[in-house]
Short mmCIF file of C-alpha atoms and ligand atoms in Angstrom, two decimals:
data_model
loop_
_atom_site.label_atom_id
_atom_site.label_comp_id
_atom_site.label_asym_id
_atom_site.label_seq_id
_atom_site.Cartn_x
_atom_site.Cartn_y
_atom_site.Cartn_z
CA UNK A 289 0.14 -0.03 0.13
CA UNK A 290 1.43 3.22 -0.66
CA UNK A 291 -0.07 6.91 -1.10
CA UNK A 292 0.32 7.18 -4.60
CA UNK A 293 -1.40 3.71 -5.38
CA UNK A 294 -4.23 4.43 -3.40
CA UNK A 295 -5.37 8.08 -4.54
CA UNK A 296 -5.69 7.15 -7.93
CA UNK A 297 -7.78 3.79 -7.58
CA UNK A 298 -9.86 5.68 -5.01
CA UNK A 299 -10.37 8.66 -7.79
CA UNK A 300 -11.05 6.09 -10.60
CA UNK A 301 -13.46 3.90 -8.35
CA UNK A 302 -14.82 5.92 -5.35
CA UNK A 303 -17.39 8.65 -6.05
CA UNK A 304 -16.60 10.94 -2.79
CA UNK A 305 -19.26 13.11 -1.13
CA UNK A 306 -19.57 16.55 -1.30
CA UNK A 307 -16.80 16.75 -3.60
CA UNK A 308 -16.74 18.08 -7.30
CA UNK A 309 -14.67 15.13 -8.62
CA UNK A 310 -12.82 17.07 -11.00
CA UNK A 311 -10.87 19.13 -8.33
CA UNK A 312 -9.08 15.87 -7.88
CA UNK A 313 -7.19 16.27 -10.99
CA UNK A 314 -5.13 18.72 -8.87
CA UNK A 315 -5.88 18.06 -5.65
CA UNK A 316 -4.75 14.66 -4.30
CA UNK A 317 -6.93 12.79 -2.04
CA UNK A 318 -5.74 11.84 1.37
CA UNK A 319 -4.97 7.93 1.90
CA UNK A 320 -5.05 7.46 5.77
CA UNK A 321 -3.30 4.17 7.27
CA UNK A 322 -4.47 4.73 10.79
CA UNK A 323 -5.49 6.89 13.67
CA UNK A 324 -4.49 7.34 17.04
CA UNK A 325 -6.13 10.00 19.54
CA UNK A 326 -6.56 13.28 17.44
CA UNK A 327 -4.07 11.87 14.57
CA UNK A 328 -4.93 10.65 11.70
CA UNK A 329 -1.67 8.94 9.44
CA UNK A 330 -1.01 8.23 5.90
CA UNK A 331 0.71 5.51 4.38
CA UNK A 332 4.15 7.72 4.26
CA UNK A 333 4.17 8.61 7.91
CA UNK A 334 2.66 12.07 7.33
CA UNK A 335 0.31 12.78 10.12
CA UNK A 336 -2.87 15.03 10.37
CA UNK A 337 -4.23 16.56 13.63
CA UNK A 338 -7.84 15.85 13.09
CA UNK A 339 -9.18 19.53 14.34
CA UNK A 340 -12.65 18.76 12.93
CA UNK A 341 -13.56 15.62 14.41
CA UNK A 342 -13.58 13.74 10.91
CA UNK A 343 -16.96 15.98 10.11
CA UNK A 344 -17.72 16.58 13.49
CA UNK A 345 -18.15 12.76 15.11
CA UNK A 346 -15.37 11.70 16.58
CA UNK A 347 -15.35 12.58 20.50
CA UNK A 348 -12.27 10.62 22.08
CA UNK A 349 -10.08 10.04 19.38
CA UNK A 350 -9.31 7.57 16.73
CA UNK A 351 -8.80 3.88 17.62
CA UNK A 352 -9.95 4.57 21.55
CA UNK A 353 -9.01 1.58 23.55
CA UNK A 354 -11.96 1.59 25.61
CA UNK A 355 -14.33 1.73 22.76
CA UNK A 356 -12.22 -0.55 20.95
CA UNK A 357 -12.59 -3.27 23.85
CA UNK A 358 -16.79 -2.83 23.73
CA UNK A 359 -16.54 -3.38 20.15
CA UNK A 360 -14.56 -6.43 20.46
CA UNK A 361 -16.52 -8.09 23.20
CA UNK A 362 -19.80 -7.04 20.96
CA UNK A 363 -18.64 -8.64 18.07
CA UNK A 364 -18.41 -12.34 19.37
CA UNK A 365 -21.83 -11.82 20.66
CA UNK A 366 -24.08 -10.36 18.18
CA UNK A 367 -23.12 -8.31 14.97
CA UNK A 368 -26.96 -7.79 13.74
CA UNK A 369 -30.30 -8.63 14.37
CA UNK A 370 -33.37 -7.21 12.87
CA UNK A 371 -35.42 -4.94 15.15
CA UNK A 372 -38.71 -5.61 14.04
CA UNK A 373 -39.94 -8.57 16.29
CA UNK A 374 -36.57 -8.78 18.01
CA UNK A 375 -34.78 -6.93 20.48
CA UNK A 376 -31.06 -7.18 22.10
CA UNK A 377 -29.73 -5.91 25.44
CA UNK A 378 -27.41 -2.97 23.94
CA UNK A 379 -30.60 -1.26 22.06
CA UNK A 380 -32.48 -1.62 25.31
CA UNK A 381 -29.72 -0.15 27.37
CA UNK A 382 -28.93 2.76 25.19
CA UNK A 383 -32.58 3.46 24.88
CA UNK A 384 -32.80 3.86 28.69
CA UNK A 385 -29.83 5.97 29.35
CA UNK A 386 -30.53 8.23 26.61
CA UNK A 387 -33.80 8.58 28.11
CA UNK A 388 -32.39 9.20 31.39
CA UNK A 389 -29.92 11.81 30.25
CA UNK A 390 -32.14 13.66 27.74
CA UNK A 391 -34.12 16.69 29.02
CA UNK A 392 -37.64 16.13 30.15
CA UNK A 393 -39.34 12.81 29.37
CA UNK A 394 -38.20 11.90 26.30
CA UNK A 395 -38.76 8.18 26.79
CA UNK A 396 -39.16 6.63 23.47
CA UNK A 397 -36.21 5.81 21.08
CA UNK A 398 -36.51 5.14 17.55
CA UNK A 399 -33.23 4.53 15.65
CA UNK A 400 -31.67 4.98 12.11
CA UNK A 401 -28.55 5.02 10.87
CA UNK A 402 -27.33 8.41 9.86
CA UNK A 403 -28.35 12.12 10.86
CA UNK A 404 -30.73 12.79 7.50
CA UNK A 405 -32.70 9.68 8.39
CA UNK A 406 -33.27 10.99 11.99
CA UNK A 407 -34.48 14.07 10.26
CA UNK A 408 -36.90 12.45 8.02
CA UNK A 409 -38.34 10.16 10.94
CA UNK A 410 -38.92 13.46 13.08
CA UNK A 411 -41.03 15.01 10.00
CA UNK A 412 -43.02 12.11 9.26
CA UNK A 413 -43.66 11.36 13.07
CA UNK A 414 -44.74 14.89 13.53
CA UNK A 415 -46.92 14.90 10.57
CA UNK A 416 -48.59 11.34 11.21
CA UNK A 417 -48.98 12.54 15.08
CA UNK A 418 -51.36 15.19 13.80
CA UNK A 419 -52.86 12.96 11.26
CA UNK A 420 -54.09 10.38 13.67
CA UNK A 421 -54.98 13.05 16.02
CA UNK A 422 -57.38 14.25 13.06
CA UNK A 423 -55.53 17.28 12.27
CA UNK A 424 -55.15 16.51 8.72
CA UNK A 425 -54.34 19.78 7.34
CA UNK A 426 -51.16 20.45 9.86
CA UNK A 427 -48.90 19.43 7.07
CA UNK A 428 -46.14 22.36 6.61
CA UNK A 429 -42.67 22.69 8.18
CA UNK A 430 -40.38 25.62 9.47
CA UNK A 431 -36.79 25.83 9.56
CA UNK A 432 -34.45 28.35 10.09
CA UNK A 433 -32.85 30.62 7.61
CA UNK A 434 -29.26 29.41 6.68
CA UNK A 435 -30.21 25.88 8.57
CA UNK A 436 -29.01 22.33 7.87
CA UNK A 437 -30.61 19.34 8.40
CA UNK A 438 -29.06 16.81 5.70
CA UNK A 439 -29.53 15.62 2.19
CA UNK A 440 -32.18 13.35 1.61
CA UNK A 441 -35.15 15.35 -0.08
CA UNK A 442 -37.30 15.71 3.65
CA UNK A 443 -34.24 16.93 5.17
CA UNK A 444 -33.45 19.15 2.23
CA UNK A 445 -36.71 20.80 2.20
CA UNK A 446 -36.02 21.78 5.65
CA UNK A 447 -32.38 22.71 4.99
CA UNK A 448 -31.41 26.26 3.73
CA UNK A 449 -28.04 26.09 2.12
CA UNK A 450 -28.11 27.32 -1.35
CA UNK A 451 -25.25 25.22 -3.05
CA UNK A 452 -26.82 21.86 -1.56
CA UNK A 453 -30.32 23.06 -2.12
CA UNK A 454 -30.74 24.94 -5.21
CA UNK A 455 -30.00 22.41 -7.64
CA UNK A 456 -32.67 20.05 -6.44
CA UNK A 457 -35.42 22.23 -5.73
CA UNK A 458 -38.13 20.70 -8.39
CA UNK A 459 -37.96 17.64 -6.20
CA UNK A 460 -38.47 19.56 -2.76
CA UNK A 461 -41.42 20.22 -0.71
CA UNK A 462 -42.12 24.10 -0.08
CA UNK A 463 -41.19 25.13 3.58
CA UNK A 464 -40.91 28.37 5.39
CA UNK A 465 -37.76 29.65 6.84
CA UNK A 466 -38.14 31.83 10.12
CA UNK A 467 -35.08 34.02 10.23
CA UNK A 468 -32.06 33.03 11.69
CA UNK A 469 -30.99 34.55 15.07
CA UNK A 470 -27.39 34.29 14.39
CA UNK A 471 -25.95 36.88 16.55
CA UNK A 472 -23.67 38.27 13.77
CA UNK A 473 -26.74 39.75 12.06
CA UNK A 474 -27.75 41.65 15.06
CA UNK A 475 -28.56 45.45 14.28
CA UNK A 476 -25.78 47.77 15.69
CA UNK A 477 -26.01 48.13 19.43
CA UNK A 478 -28.20 45.50 19.45
CA UNK A 479 -27.66 42.75 21.92
CA UNK A 480 -27.29 38.93 20.99
CA UNK A 481 -30.62 38.61 23.22
CA UNK A 482 -32.78 41.01 21.85
CA UNK A 483 -31.97 40.14 18.24
CA UNK A 484 -33.03 36.51 19.38
CA UNK A 485 -36.32 37.48 20.81
CA UNK A 486 -37.08 39.48 17.58
CA UNK A 487 -36.41 36.70 15.49
CA UNK A 488 -38.72 34.98 17.51
CA UNK A 489 -41.24 37.72 17.24
CA UNK A 490 -40.86 37.35 13.79
CA UNK A 491 -41.91 33.32 14.00
CA UNK A 492 -45.00 34.30 16.21
CA UNK A 493 -46.45 36.87 13.50
CA UNK A 494 -46.05 33.67 10.95
CA UNK A 495 -47.84 31.11 13.27
CA UNK A 496 -50.38 33.66 13.85
CA UNK A 497 -51.35 33.42 10.22
CA UNK A 498 -50.37 29.50 9.58
CA UNK A 499 -50.65 27.62 13.02
CA UNK A 500 -53.38 25.65 11.40
CA UNK A 501 -51.52 24.29 8.99
CA UNK A 502 -48.12 23.59 10.19
CA UNK A 503 -46.85 20.43 11.73
CA UNK A 504 -43.50 21.48 13.07
CA UNK A 505 -40.55 23.67 13.59
CA UNK A 506 -37.00 22.36 13.20
CA UNK A 507 -34.20 24.05 14.79
CA UNK A 508 -30.43 23.59 15.51
CA UNK A 509 -30.08 24.68 19.01
CA UNK A 510 -27.29 27.25 19.73
CA UNK A 511 -25.16 26.74 16.81
CA UNK A 512 -26.08 26.47 13.12
CA UNK A 513 -23.09 24.16 12.36
CA UNK A 514 -23.14 23.66 8.56
CA UNK A 515 -24.29 26.87 8.19
CA UNK A 516 -21.06 28.85 9.36
CA UNK A 517 -21.07 27.94 12.77
CA UNK A 518 -23.29 30.97 13.59
CA UNK A 519 -24.25 31.46 17.29
CA UNK A 520 -27.46 32.23 18.96
CA UNK A 521 -28.44 33.18 22.34
CA UNK A 522 -30.63 30.54 24.29
CA UNK A 523 -33.34 32.77 24.89
CA UNK A 524 -34.40 31.85 21.30
CA UNK A 525 -34.95 28.36 22.16
CA UNK A 526 -36.89 29.26 25.41
CA UNK A 527 -39.47 31.70 23.26
CA UNK A 528 -39.95 29.33 20.46
CA UNK A 529 -40.65 26.94 23.10
CA UNK A 530 -43.46 28.82 24.04
CA UNK A 531 -44.75 29.77 20.95
CA UNK A 532 -44.48 26.44 19.80
CA UNK A 533 -47.02 25.48 22.74
CA UNK A 534 -49.16 28.40 22.32
CA UNK A 535 -49.83 27.53 18.68
CA UNK A 536 -49.88 23.65 18.90
CA UNK A 537 -46.75 23.27 16.80
CA UNK A 538 -44.05 20.71 17.41
CA UNK A 539 -40.43 21.68 18.08
CA UNK A 540 -37.76 19.67 16.51
CA UNK A 541 -34.76 19.67 18.10
CA UNK A 542 -31.52 18.84 15.40
CA UNK A 543 -28.73 18.09 18.11
CA UNK A 544 -26.97 15.77 15.50
CA UNK A 545 -24.19 18.32 15.34
CA UNK A 546 -24.43 19.71 18.77
CA UNK A 547 -25.42 16.80 21.26
CA UNK A 548 -23.09 15.02 23.52
CA UNK A 549 -21.04 17.77 24.97
CA UNK A 550 -20.08 19.59 21.65
CA UNK A 551 -22.15 22.75 23.11
CA UNK A 552 -20.99 22.35 26.85
CA UNK A 553 -23.55 20.78 27.88
CA UNK A 554 -24.66 17.13 27.25
CA UNK A 555 -27.40 18.58 25.13
CA UNK A 556 -27.48 22.03 23.98
CA UNK A 557 -31.07 22.21 25.25
CA UNK A 558 -30.21 22.10 28.50
CA UNK A 559 -28.98 25.63 28.22
CA UNK A 560 -32.20 27.12 27.40
CA UNK A 561 -33.84 24.73 30.15
CA UNK A 562 -36.04 23.44 27.15
CA UNK A 563 -37.25 20.10 26.26
CA UNK A 564 -38.29 19.38 22.47
CA UNK A 565 -40.88 17.46 21.00
CA UNK A 566 -38.59 15.31 19.24
CA UNK A 567 -34.84 15.42 19.59
CA UNK A 568 -32.77 14.06 16.70
CA UNK A 569 -29.27 12.42 17.79
CA UNK A 570 -26.45 11.10 15.52
CA UNK A 571 -22.77 12.05 14.73
CA UNK A 572 -21.24 12.01 18.57
CA UNK A 573 -23.44 9.40 19.39
CA UNK A 574 -21.07 6.47 18.84
CA UNK A 575 -18.05 8.51 19.62
CA UNK A 576 -17.41 8.52 15.75
CA UNK A 577 -17.14 4.93 15.32
CA UNK A 578 -20.30 3.49 13.54
CA UNK A 579 -23.28 5.06 11.94
CA UNK A 580 -26.39 5.41 14.27
CA UNK A 581 -29.21 7.93 14.65
CA UNK A 582 -32.00 8.18 17.01
CA UNK A 583 -35.02 9.95 17.39
CA UNK A 584 -36.02 10.81 20.63
CA UNK A 585 -39.60 11.80 21.74
CA UNK A 586 -42.51 12.01 24.26
CA UNK A 587 -45.36 9.68 25.66
CA UNK A 588 -47.59 11.99 23.91
CA UNK A 589 -46.66 11.60 20.55
CA UNK A 590 -45.95 7.97 20.87
CA UNK A 591 -49.60 6.94 22.52
CA UNK A 592 -51.01 8.78 19.53
CA UNK A 593 -49.39 5.65 17.38
CA UNK A 594 -50.36 3.06 19.76
CA UNK A 595 -54.02 1.41 17.99
CA UNK A 596 -54.98 -1.53 17.27
CA UNK A 597 -55.41 -0.24 13.78
CA UNK A 598 -51.82 -1.18 11.94
CA UNK A 599 -51.55 1.82 9.63
CA UNK A 600 -51.59 4.28 12.69
CA UNK A 601 -48.79 2.98 13.88
CA UNK A 602 -45.05 4.30 12.41
CA UNK A 603 -43.96 1.85 9.85
CA UNK A 604 -41.12 3.07 9.06
CA UNK A 605 -37.77 1.20 9.26
CA UNK A 606 -34.33 1.02 7.91
CA UNK A 607 -32.59 -2.46 7.55
CA UNK A 608 -29.90 -1.97 9.82
CA UNK A 609 -32.05 -0.09 12.71
CA UNK A 610 -30.53 -0.30 16.14
CA UNK A 611 -27.63 -2.21 14.84
CA UNK A 612 -25.87 -3.93 17.91
CA UNK A 613 -22.56 -3.14 17.56
CA UNK A 614 -23.25 0.52 16.77
CA UNK A 615 -25.35 0.56 19.89
CA UNK A 616 -22.22 -0.91 21.92
CA UNK A 617 -19.94 1.79 20.59
CA UNK A 618 -22.56 4.25 21.78
CA UNK A 619 -22.65 2.70 25.30
CA UNK A 620 -18.91 2.78 25.65
CA UNK A 621 -18.83 6.12 24.83
CA UNK A 622 -21.71 7.41 27.80
CA UNK A 623 -19.49 5.13 29.70
CA UNK A 624 -16.42 7.74 28.93
CA UNK A 625 -18.81 10.81 29.94
CA UNK A 626 -19.60 9.22 32.97
CA UNK A 627 -16.31 7.81 34.21
CA UNK A 628 -14.26 10.65 33.20
CA UNK A 629 -16.72 13.63 33.81
CA UNK A 630 -16.11 14.66 30.81
CA UNK A 631 -18.53 17.68 30.69
CA UNK A 632 -16.83 19.33 33.67
CA UNK A 633 -13.28 18.38 32.15
CA UNK A 634 -14.10 20.14 28.85
CA UNK A 635 -15.06 23.21 30.50
CA UNK A 636 -11.66 23.69 32.17
CA UNK A 637 -10.08 22.66 28.90
CA UNK A 638 -12.28 25.14 26.70
CA UNK A 639 -11.65 28.00 28.98
CA UNK A 640 -7.62 27.48 28.88
CA UNK A 641 -8.18 26.80 24.95
CA UNK A 642 -10.01 30.00 24.50
CA UNK A 643 -7.57 31.99 26.23
CA UNK A 644 -4.65 30.40 24.26
CA UNK A 645 -6.57 31.61 21.17
CA UNK A 646 -6.08 35.00 22.20
CA UNK A 647 -3.63 35.57 19.50
CA UNK A 648 -5.97 34.58 16.59
CA UNK A 649 -8.77 36.62 18.07
CA UNK A 650 -6.29 39.90 17.99
CA UNK A 651 -5.47 38.91 14.41
CA UNK A 652 -6.00 41.72 12.38
CA UNK A 653 -7.93 39.45 9.52
CA UNK A 654 -10.10 37.94 12.07
CA UNK A 655 -14.12 39.04 12.46
CA UNK A 656 -16.69 37.62 14.72
CA UNK A 657 -14.39 35.23 16.97
CA UNK A 658 -16.56 32.83 18.90
CA UNK A 659 -16.72 29.90 21.15
CA UNK A 660 -19.27 27.42 22.34
CA UNK A 661 -18.17 24.47 24.66
CA UNK A 662 -15.87 22.59 22.27
CA UNK A 663 -16.17 24.70 19.25
CA UNK A 664 -14.18 27.87 18.26
CA UNK A 665 -15.11 29.74 15.09
CA UNK A 666 -14.22 33.15 13.49
CA UNK A 667 -14.47 34.68 9.85
CA UNK A 668 -11.71 35.79 7.95
CA UNK A 669 -11.65 38.95 6.35
CA UNK A 670 -10.97 39.63 2.58
CA UNK A 671 -11.02 36.07 2.04
CA UNK A 672 -10.61 35.40 -1.77
CA UNK A 673 -13.66 33.10 -3.42
CA UNK A 674 -11.20 30.10 -3.24
CA UNK A 675 -10.25 30.80 0.17
CA UNK A 676 -11.97 27.77 1.73
CA UNK A 677 -10.23 25.50 -0.61
CA UNK A 678 -6.89 27.29 -0.36
CA UNK A 679 -6.80 27.28 3.33
CA UNK A 680 -7.52 23.59 3.32
CA UNK A 681 -4.69 23.09 1.25
CA UNK A 682 -2.33 25.01 3.42
CA UNK A 683 -3.33 23.63 6.59
CA UNK A 684 -2.54 19.92 5.08
CA UNK A 685 0.75 20.93 4.42
CA UNK A 686 1.12 21.87 7.76
CA UNK A 687 -0.41 18.89 9.04
CA UNK A 688 -3.82 19.95 9.98
CA UNK A 689 -7.14 18.83 8.92
CA UNK A 690 -9.24 21.77 8.68
CA UNK A 691 -12.10 22.66 6.24
CA UNK A 692 -13.20 26.41 6.32
CA UNK A 693 -16.95 26.85 5.67
CA UNK A 694 -16.65 29.62 3.07
CA UNK A 695 -15.08 32.21 4.82
CA UNK A 696 -15.37 30.76 8.38
CA UNK A 697 -12.75 28.67 9.95
CA UNK A 698 -13.32 26.72 12.91
CA UNK A 699 -12.05 24.07 15.47
CA UNK A 700 -14.13 21.09 16.39
CA UNK A 701 -11.30 18.84 17.81
CA UNK A 702 -12.08 15.27 19.72
CA UNK A 703 -12.11 16.22 23.33
CA UNK A 704 -9.00 14.23 24.21
CA UNK A 705 -7.10 17.18 22.58
CA UNK A 706 -4.05 18.29 24.76
CA UNK A 707 -2.33 21.71 25.41
CA UNK A 708 0.52 21.31 23.01
CA UNK A 709 -1.69 20.07 20.03
CA UNK A 710 -3.84 23.13 20.26
CA UNK A 711 -0.71 25.56 20.65
CA UNK A 712 0.21 23.54 17.28
CA UNK A 713 -3.48 24.07 15.82
CA UNK A 714 -3.16 27.94 16.97
CA UNK A 715 0.32 28.62 15.34
CA UNK A 716 -0.09 26.67 11.97
CA UNK A 717 -3.45 28.34 11.68
CA UNK A 718 -1.85 31.64 11.87
CA UNK A 719 0.69 30.74 9.23
CA UNK A 720 -1.93 29.76 6.88
CA UNK A 721 -3.83 33.11 7.61
CA UNK A 722 -0.37 34.99 6.52
CA UNK A 723 -0.69 32.84 3.01
CA UNK A 724 -4.23 32.64 2.27
C1 LIG B 804 -24.63 16.48 9.59
C2 LIG B 804 -25.87 17.14 10.37
C3 LIG B 804 -27.25 16.00 9.53
C4 LIG B 804 -26.96 14.64 8.50
O1 LIG B 804 -26.47 13.90 9.31
P1 LIG B 804 -26.06 12.66 8.34
O2 LIG B 804 -25.45 12.01 9.12
O3 LIG B 804 -25.04 13.61 7.38
O4 LIG B 804 -26.82 12.59 7.60
C5 LIG B 804 -28.35 16.86 10.12
N1 LIG B 804 -28.29 17.89 10.78
C6 LIG B 804 -27.06 18.34 11.32
C7 LIG B 804 -27.42 19.85 12.40
C8 LIG B 804 -26.14 18.26 10.88
O5 LIG B 804 -25.16 18.90 11.42
#
């Protein structure tokens, strides 16, 4: 195995995601041979600091010994069984533990394999709840401007990122976008909180007119990640929870990216002390090991499907729903949170890292430096149209995996990152900024 050999074969046989394949005529693919902690290694000894947790999924490093051990144990017992008519210990234990950890009483867990499928499930469940409740006119969905919820047709219908959405517009359902509470959009002199409240008022105005035909509002609590790490005040969530209750509209919290400690609390909703009707989780759920997602919901929703009539049930399914290996990886991940008191430990780490980032904050090209939990982001002024790709390449040459979103550079490292690695990240990011 060599780098050269693999990247040619990959380009020929593998159609890579989120990629214009023609760019790989110039831009080499990076074959990875193995990973350890925050580092990814190629076949020639070059290493890359995974500062974006391999698309925001990894929490406790690559090849984590504790998660590896749990998976090896599970492999010897049961790799997969269908979850219709059958059940197994890992899926039961995981559901019980998630329900215990999540806010409120989200006691019913429905599983899928990726984030977009969890969004599809939440949308279908909300619609079907209203239908089962005799409110067949409640079929509309509201999402937040600049939001991202995945790439399947239903999830894309509530996504608001033009590059991913516009091409497929003829295939998508019409949905309504309510203004984003992103604090960068506040008027001069307006606080993040007041701006958030103004955005919530706009939602209330829309619902005055349209509540009778609206099933649900879907939000990314506290951070719109794919939309450029846009952060908002928790008061927004508090207010929209009240508005949704007032107008009998479900609140779907998409914590696929921000769940599992990324926002500084186990779930972002905790910071606004709200309970959504549906909580969607994936990405960090298995510590970044295996595809698994879950939609958690309430007794009220569940009861509306519980009936003698089969078609009133939620008949949605995926072949690998509740896969035992993925559930074991998730259980091992929850064990680490508990045994290492990760949320508390991250608080101290994050404060230290934020302080170390002062030179970036003071950098003349940096705007809107922002931080929440284990996410840091800033916008770069005077960025060329190809900034993102050029920065990505410059970072790779310096041993960093960073993928800016437009002119927004962000760090979302695995939680096991150490002080020296953060120092390296800051130093090399600064040298990229001097070039790109
Ligand atoms: C990544 C992401 C999704 C989609 O998850 P996939 O597993 O990529 O389908 C949905 N919502 C948010 C907020 C995400 O960050």
